[in-house]
């Protein structure tokens, strides 16, 4: 087979498609030279609150900071416990630890790779303050039962929407259902900046005010400090870029969903390949397109190596569950504690996914996968 060149994502291709809009937004910021917070950030925050269907949106320096500051603003601190999934990027649990709190993991639902709501209740103690559902790969976590268990135990729900901007749970934008939604503008996300950036969206004025203070050294007015804060501001250049890109987001997410549907139709019936399931009432953002390989002689890693040699880039999100990470040894978890998460770590494979990916490229990728599966299995 001919070697192709298909990356996981194509940021330059996207830039070229909106170059004149982006260049003029950047030039506008350079002309007015108000680089930190200011009108560009305010305008973008207003647009994002409207987009997410929340009353407030506060721009911060990264998705990691969005989680950290949202947890602090929701009152999470020293000695508290926060329940979350072990099958996520480490930023989720890192934010908990950086508040002085302890991450408590609950295993995932194997169909969606998101936290299993049934496992949350039994983990609640008098120290539990919050739950962080992660909308992994852009698939909404099952929020209704999560919100119900949180209500029952008076826990805050902080949604990790880093991979899910534009995804909907029962026709509502993720991020708007919990006490706070945390967004990442890391370049490869659905709405990517040209650098780092993040945001907290919320309906709660107190949470919005606290996050606003925390990102500006805990200041209430200028040089009057009410909280122990940080320097975590979204910068004006990123806000200007993101404002331009936001106008294209729905179209890009539709293109991602169209690509996911094509992958689904070509891979759905293949023995040994499982799709990550989307519940019917949900709309994913398809930040990543992830399959699972099991029940064949072909391992995930073998397939990955074959595809790589053919010029097709793939990624494994994530190869080691958080409870098994060296840094979390002190939490006292052992192999076998979260069997679904541990199974997923050996089976998941994310394939190239971006709006501009075309039908021929997807067919090419699938043909390589099928040939490889047959070669090894057959
Ligand atoms: C699930 C999840 N949470 C949090 C983050 C952190 O976002 P950032 O890289 O903007 O700090 C990421 C980003 O990779 C993520 O995928």
Short mmCIF file of N, CA and C in Angstrom, two decimals, residues 110-111 260 262-277 289-304 307 314 346-351 362 365-377:
data_model
loop_
_atom_site.label_atom_id
_atom_site.label_comp_id
_atom_site.label_asym_id
_atom_site.label_seq_id
_atom_site.Cartn_x
_atom_site.Cartn_y
_atom_site.Cartn_z
N UNK A 110 -17.81 1.18 30.55
CA UNK A 110 -17.00 0.76 29.40
C UNK A 110 -17.59 1.18 28.06
N UNK A 111 -18.89 1.46 28.02
CA UNK A 111 -19.49 1.82 26.72
C UNK A 111 -19.06 3.21 26.26
N UNK A 260 -16.95 11.49 11.98
CA UNK A 260 -17.14 10.40 12.95
C UNK A 260 -18.19 9.42 12.43
N UNK A 262 -18.89 8.74 9.37
CA UNK A 262 -18.31 7.93 8.29
C UNK A 262 -17.40 6.83 8.87
N UNK A 263 -16.54 7.21 9.83
CA UNK A 263 -15.73 6.19 10.51
C UNK A 263 -16.63 5.10 11.10
N UNK A 264 -17.70 5.54 11.81
CA UNK A 264 -18.62 4.58 12.45
C UNK A 264 -19.16 3.59 11.42
N UNK A 265 -19.58 4.15 10.26
CA UNK A 265 -20.23 3.27 9.29
C UNK A 265 -19.22 2.29 8.69
N UNK A 266 -17.96 2.69 8.59
CA UNK A 266 -16.96 1.80 7.97
C UNK A 266 -16.34 0.82 8.97
N UNK A 267 -16.35 1.20 10.26
CA UNK A 267 -15.66 0.36 11.25
C UNK A 267 -16.61 -0.38 12.18
N UNK A 268 -17.89 0.03 12.15
CA UNK A 268 -18.86 -0.47 13.14
C UNK A 268 -19.07 -1.97 13.12
N UNK A 269 -18.91 -2.59 11.95
CA UNK A 269 -19.21 -4.02 11.84
C UNK A 269 -17.95 -4.89 11.86
N UNK A 270 -16.80 -4.28 12.10
CA UNK A 270 -15.56 -5.06 12.02
C UNK A 270 -15.32 -5.83 13.32
N UNK A 271 -15.08 -7.13 13.19
CA UNK A 271 -14.82 -7.97 14.36
C UNK A 271 -13.63 -7.45 15.15
N UNK A 272 -13.78 -7.32 16.44
CA UNK A 272 -12.66 -6.91 17.28
C UNK A 272 -12.54 -5.41 17.45
N UNK A 273 -13.32 -4.64 16.69
CA UNK A 273 -13.28 -3.18 16.86
C UNK A 273 -14.59 -2.73 17.50
N UNK A 274 -14.45 -2.02 18.60
CA UNK A 274 -15.63 -1.46 19.26
C UNK A 274 -15.57 0.06 19.14
N UNK A 275 -16.73 0.67 18.92
CA UNK A 275 -16.79 2.13 18.86
C UNK A 275 -17.08 2.66 20.26
N UNK A 276 -16.64 3.88 20.53
CA UNK A 276 -16.99 4.49 21.81
C UNK A 276 -18.40 5.04 21.63
N UNK A 277 -19.32 4.53 22.43
CA UNK A 277 -20.74 4.77 22.15
C UNK A 277 -21.20 6.16 22.57
N UNK A 289 -11.58 10.89 17.83
CA UNK A 289 -12.36 9.74 17.40
C UNK A 289 -11.62 8.50 17.88
N UNK A 290 -12.23 7.79 18.82
CA UNK A 290 -11.51 6.73 19.51
C UNK A 290 -12.22 5.39 19.36
N UNK A 291 -11.46 4.39 18.90
CA UNK A 291 -12.00 3.03 18.83
C UNK A 291 -11.33 2.18 19.91
N UNK A 292 -11.92 1.02 20.16
CA UNK A 292 -11.28 0.07 21.08
C UNK A 292 -11.05 -1.23 20.33
N UNK A 293 -9.87 -1.82 20.60
CA UNK A 293 -9.55 -3.09 19.95
C UNK A 293 -9.49 -4.18 21.00
N UNK A 294 -10.33 -5.21 20.79
CA UNK A 294 -10.27 -6.33 21.75
C UNK A 294 -10.80 -7.59 21.07
N UNK A 295 -10.47 -8.72 21.62
CA UNK A 295 -11.01 -9.98 21.13
C UNK A 295 -10.41 -10.43 19.81
N UNK A 296 -9.31 -9.84 19.38
CA UNK A 296 -8.62 -10.34 18.18
C UNK A 296 -7.17 -10.58 18.57
N UNK A 297 -6.46 -11.22 17.67
CA UNK A 297 -5.04 -11.45 17.96
C UNK A 297 -4.24 -10.18 17.73
N UNK A 298 -4.87 -9.20 17.08
CA UNK A 298 -4.19 -7.94 16.81
C UNK A 298 -4.25 -7.02 18.02
N UNK A 299 -3.11 -6.66 18.54
CA UNK A 299 -3.16 -5.75 19.68
C UNK A 299 -3.26 -4.31 19.19
N UNK A 300 -3.70 -3.48 20.08
CA UNK A 300 -3.78 -2.05 19.77
C UNK A 300 -2.41 -1.51 19.34
N UNK A 301 -1.39 -1.91 20.08
CA UNK A 301 -0.07 -1.36 19.79
C UNK A 301 0.50 -1.84 18.46
N UNK A 302 0.17 -3.08 18.10
CA UNK A 302 0.60 -3.59 16.79
C UNK A 302 -0.05 -2.77 15.67
N UNK A 303 -1.35 -2.55 15.81
CA UNK A 303 -2.05 -1.78 14.79
C UNK A 303 -1.46 -0.37 14.68
N UNK A 304 -1.18 0.20 15.83
CA UNK A 304 -0.63 1.55 15.89
C UNK A 304 0.71 1.62 15.12
N UNK A 307 0.07 1.40 11.37
CA UNK A 307 -0.47 2.65 10.81
C UNK A 307 0.60 3.72 10.74
N UNK A 314 -1.60 8.17 14.96
CA UNK A 314 -2.65 7.82 15.93
C UNK A 314 -2.14 8.20 17.32
N UNK A 346 -5.56 -0.34 27.65
CA UNK A 346 -4.88 -1.24 26.72
C UNK A 346 -5.57 -1.36 25.38
N UNK A 347 -6.79 -0.82 25.27
CA UNK A 347 -7.57 -1.04 24.04
C UNK A 347 -7.83 0.20 23.20
N UNK A 348 -7.78 1.39 23.81
CA UNK A 348 -8.22 2.58 23.05
C UNK A 348 -7.18 3.04 22.03
N UNK A 349 -7.69 3.52 20.92
CA UNK A 349 -6.82 4.08 19.88
C UNK A 349 -7.57 5.24 19.21
N UNK A 350 -6.98 6.42 19.26
CA UNK A 350 -7.61 7.57 18.62
C UNK A 350 -7.04 7.76 17.22
N UNK A 351 -7.95 7.90 16.27
CA UNK A 351 -7.57 8.04 14.85
C UNK A 351 -7.60 9.51 14.45
N UNK A 362 -10.39 9.36 5.14
CA UNK A 362 -10.97 8.42 6.11
C UNK A 362 -11.02 7.02 5.51
N UNK A 365 -7.58 5.57 5.65
CA UNK A 365 -7.23 5.13 7.01
C UNK A 365 -7.91 3.79 7.32
N UNK A 366 -9.21 3.73 6.99
CA UNK A 366 -9.97 2.51 7.29
C UNK A 366 -9.42 1.33 6.48
N UNK A 367 -9.08 1.57 5.21
CA UNK A 367 -8.52 0.48 4.40
C UNK A 367 -7.25 -0.07 5.02
N UNK A 368 -6.41 0.84 5.51
CA UNK A 368 -5.17 0.39 6.17
C UNK A 368 -5.51 -0.43 7.42
N UNK A 369 -6.48 0.04 8.19
CA UNK A 369 -6.85 -0.69 9.41
C UNK A 369 -7.35 -2.08 9.05
N UNK A 370 -8.25 -2.15 8.06
CA UNK A 370 -8.83 -3.44 7.71
C UNK A 370 -7.76 -4.40 7.19
N UNK A 371 -6.86 -3.89 6.36
CA UNK A 371 -5.77 -4.73 5.85
C UNK A 371 -4.91 -5.25 7.00
N UNK A 372 -4.60 -4.35 7.92
CA UNK A 372 -3.76 -4.74 9.05
C UNK A 372 -4.48 -5.75 9.93
N UNK A 373 -5.77 -5.51 10.16
CA UNK A 373 -6.54 -6.45 11.00
C UNK A 373 -6.52 -7.81 10.34
N UNK A 374 -6.81 -7.83 9.01
CA UNK A 374 -6.85 -9.12 8.33
C UNK A 374 -5.49 -9.80 8.34
N UNK A 375 -4.43 -8.99 8.07
CA UNK A 375 -3.08 -9.58 8.03
C UNK A 375 -2.74 -10.27 9.34
N UNK A 376 -3.06 -9.63 10.43
CA UNK A 376 -2.64 -10.18 11.72
C UNK A 376 -3.61 -11.24 12.21
N UNK A 377 -4.93 -10.94 12.00
CA UNK A 377 -5.93 -11.89 12.52
C UNK A 377 -6.06 -13.09 11.62
#
